[in-house]
Amino acid sequence: MAAVLDPTVWGVGTILADPAPPPQINHGPQAVATNLLRYLWPDVTLVSGPAGGPALLAFSGRRLFAVIVLTIRGSRVVKIEAIADPSARAGQVAERA
């Protein structure tokens, strides 16, 4: 994943919760990739967003739990914005148990 990230890439993650934690911000390919994989591993399916835009939809089972918007410059990702609802993913995990 780090191969497609620009050296100046940064990412921000917003967790939907009550109370909501502050947004998590990471800078640099290694930190951004590590944090993104922390939330998207294991058992996550990524599909391209509507109309082929620079967005990904993250599903656990058949439940949407995150939307990831990419800002691309040239052939590199320069920014990643993610909004996640951990309760949607937790619901899928609970259903499998």
PDB file of C-alpha atoms in Angstrom:
ATOM      1  CA  MET A   1       0.000   0.000   0.000  1.00  0.00           C
ATOM      2  CA  ALA A   2       2.770   2.444   0.862  1.00  0.00           C
ATOM      3  CA  ALA A   3       3.927   2.312  -2.777  1.00  0.00           C
ATOM      4  CA  VAL A   4       0.928   4.384  -3.931  1.00  0.00           C
ATOM      5  CA  LEU A   5       1.181   6.901  -1.095  1.00  0.00           C
ATOM      6  CA  ASP A   6       2.927  10.196  -1.717  1.00  0.00           C
ATOM      7  CA  PRO A   7       5.844  10.917   0.650  1.00  0.00           C
ATOM      8  CA  THR A   8       3.820  13.873   1.992  1.00  0.00           C
ATOM      9  CA  VAL A   9       0.579  11.901   2.450  1.00  0.00           C
ATOM     10  CA  TRP A  10      -1.540  12.551   5.488  1.00  0.00           C
ATOM     11  CA  GLY A  11      -4.733  11.004   6.709  1.00  0.00           C
ATOM     12  CA  VAL A  12      -7.526  11.870   9.086  1.00  0.00           C
ATOM     13  CA  GLY A  13      -9.953   9.413  10.593  1.00  0.00           C
ATOM     14  CA  THR A  14     -13.260  10.335  12.174  1.00  0.00           C
ATOM     15  CA  ILE A  15     -14.959   7.779  14.399  1.00  0.00           C
ATOM     16  CA  LEU A  16     -18.729   7.992  14.756  1.00  0.00           C
ATOM     17  CA  ALA A  17     -19.412   7.373  18.422  1.00  0.00           C
ATOM     18  CA  ASP A  18     -21.085   8.988  21.394  1.00  0.00           C
ATOM     19  CA  PRO A  19     -19.060  10.651  22.683  1.00  0.00           C
ATOM     20  CA  ALA A  20     -16.939  11.016  19.575  1.00  0.00           C
ATOM     21  CA  PRO A  21     -13.177  10.858  20.078  1.00  0.00           C
ATOM     22  CA  PRO A  22     -11.095  13.595  18.448  1.00  0.00           C
ATOM     23  CA  PRO A  23     -10.141  12.939  14.822  1.00  0.00           C
ATOM     24  CA  GLN A  24      -6.997  10.872  14.431  1.00  0.00           C
ATOM     25  CA  ILE A  25      -4.401  12.456  12.149  1.00  0.00           C
ATOM     26  CA  ASN A  26      -1.333  10.700  10.731  1.00  0.00           C
ATOM     27  CA  HIS A  27       1.468  11.973   8.505  1.00  0.00           C
ATOM     28  CA  GLY A  28       3.790  10.053   6.179  1.00  0.00           C
ATOM     29  CA  PRO A  29       3.323   6.835   4.200  1.00  0.00           C
ATOM     30  CA  GLN A  30       4.296   4.427   6.979  1.00  0.00           C
ATOM     31  CA  ALA A  31       2.062   5.962   9.661  1.00  0.00           C
ATOM     32  CA  VAL A  32      -0.892   6.384   7.296  1.00  0.00           C
ATOM     33  CA  ALA A  33      -0.657   2.833   5.906  1.00  0.00           C
ATOM     34  CA  THR A  34      -0.200   1.287   9.357  1.00  0.00           C
ATOM     35  CA  ASN A  35      -3.194   3.105  10.808  1.00  0.00           C
ATOM     36  CA  LEU A  36      -5.428   2.382   7.823  1.00  0.00           C
ATOM     37  CA  LEU A  37      -4.607  -1.325   7.917  1.00  0.00           C
ATOM     38  CA  ARG A  38      -5.301  -1.387  11.651  1.00  0.00           C
ATOM     39  CA  TYR A  39      -8.934  -0.549  10.884  1.00  0.00           C
ATOM     40  CA  LEU A  40      -9.282  -2.504   7.640  1.00  0.00           C
ATOM     41  CA  TRP A  41      -7.823  -5.822   8.738  1.00  0.00           C
ATOM     42  CA  PRO A  42      -9.001  -8.609   8.838  1.00  0.00           C
ATOM     43  CA  ASP A  43     -12.130  -9.637   6.968  1.00  0.00           C
ATOM     44  CA  VAL A  44     -12.829  -6.311   5.274  1.00  0.00           C
ATOM     45  CA  THR A  45     -13.958  -5.923   1.684  1.00  0.00           C
ATOM     46  CA  LEU A  46     -13.164  -2.658  -0.095  1.00  0.00           C
ATOM     47  CA  VAL A  47     -15.158  -1.592  -3.132  1.00  0.00           C
ATOM     48  CA  SER A  48     -14.821   1.502  -5.271  1.00  0.00           C
ATOM     49  CA  GLY A  49     -17.165   4.345  -4.505  1.00  0.00           C
ATOM     50  CA  PRO A  50     -20.115   5.482  -6.576  1.00  0.00           C
ATOM     51  CA  ALA A  51     -19.422   6.616 -10.127  1.00  0.00           C
ATOM     52  CA  GLY A  52     -15.814   5.454  -9.895  1.00  0.00           C
ATOM     53  CA  GLY A  53     -14.764   8.491  -7.844  1.00  0.00           C
ATOM     54  CA  PRO A  54     -11.688   8.411  -5.621  1.00  0.00           C
ATOM     55  CA  ALA A  55     -13.526   6.789  -2.732  1.00  0.00           C
ATOM     56  CA  LEU A  56     -13.657   3.353  -1.145  1.00  0.00           C
ATOM     57  CA  LEU A  57     -16.462   1.723   0.797  1.00  0.00           C
ATOM     58  CA  ALA A  58     -15.377  -0.673   3.547  1.00  0.00           C
ATOM     59  CA  PHE A  59     -17.642  -3.596   4.397  1.00  0.00           C
ATOM     60  CA  SER A  60     -17.435  -6.188   7.129  1.00  0.00           C
ATOM     61  CA  GLY A  61     -19.601  -8.984   5.846  1.00  0.00           C
ATOM     62  CA  ARG A  62     -22.334  -7.078   4.062  1.00  0.00           C
ATOM     63  CA  ARG A  63     -22.341  -4.158   6.493  1.00  0.00           C
ATOM     64  CA  LEU A  64     -20.900  -0.817   5.460  1.00  0.00           C
ATOM     65  CA  PHE A  65     -18.785   0.522   8.307  1.00  0.00           C
ATOM     66  CA  ALA A  66     -16.434   3.062   6.721  1.00  0.00           C
ATOM     67  CA  VAL A  67     -16.151   5.467   3.811  1.00  0.00           C
ATOM     68  CA  ILE A  68     -12.667   6.423   2.662  1.00  0.00           C
ATOM     69  CA  VAL A  69     -12.113   9.405   0.364  1.00  0.00           C
ATOM     70  CA  LEU A  70      -8.801   9.668  -1.463  1.00  0.00           C
ATOM     71  CA  THR A  71      -7.165  12.807  -2.808  1.00  0.00           C
ATOM     72  CA  ILE A  72      -4.902  11.838  -5.696  1.00  0.00           C
ATOM     73  CA  ARG A  73      -2.243  13.956  -7.358  1.00  0.00           C
ATOM     74  CA  GLY A  74      -0.620  12.405 -10.398  1.00  0.00           C
ATOM     75  CA  SER A  75      -0.452   8.705  -9.568  1.00  0.00           C
ATOM     76  CA  ARG A  76      -0.048   9.108  -5.792  1.00  0.00           C
ATOM     77  CA  VAL A  77      -2.467   9.410  -2.902  1.00  0.00           C
ATOM     78  CA  VAL A  78      -1.757  12.657  -1.033  1.00  0.00           C
ATOM     79  CA  LYS A  79      -4.639  12.613   1.462  1.00  0.00           C
ATOM     80  CA  ILE A  80      -6.961  10.011   2.973  1.00  0.00           C
ATOM     81  CA  GLU A  81     -10.116  10.956   4.853  1.00  0.00           C
ATOM     82  CA  ALA A  82     -11.990   8.141   6.571  1.00  0.00           C
ATOM     83  CA  ILE A  83     -15.254   8.119   8.475  1.00  0.00           C
ATOM     84  CA  ALA A  84     -15.988   4.920  10.373  1.00  0.00           C
ATOM     85  CA  ASP A  85     -18.830   3.559  12.467  1.00  0.00           C
ATOM     86  CA  PRO A  86     -17.292   0.867  14.677  1.00  0.00           C
ATOM     87  CA  SER A  87     -20.728  -0.221  15.904  1.00  0.00           C
ATOM     88  CA  ALA A  88     -21.611  -1.355  12.358  1.00  0.00           C
ATOM     89  CA  ARG A  89     -18.538  -3.572  12.258  1.00  0.00           C
ATOM     90  CA  ALA A  90     -19.070  -4.768  15.825  1.00  0.00           C
ATOM     91  CA  GLY A  91     -22.595  -5.788  14.860  1.00  0.00           C
ATOM     92  CA  GLN A  92     -21.212  -7.972  12.080  1.00  0.00           C
ATOM     93  CA  VAL A  93     -18.691  -9.589  14.437  1.00  0.00           C
ATOM     94  CA  ALA A  94     -21.432 -10.246  16.997  1.00  0.00           C
ATOM     95  CA  GLU A  95     -23.650 -11.859  14.338  1.00  0.00           C
ATOM     96  CA  ARG A  96     -20.862 -14.324  13.462  1.00  0.00           C
ATOM     97  CA  ALA A  97     -20.354 -15.355  17.090  1.00  0.00           C
TER      98      ALA A  97
END
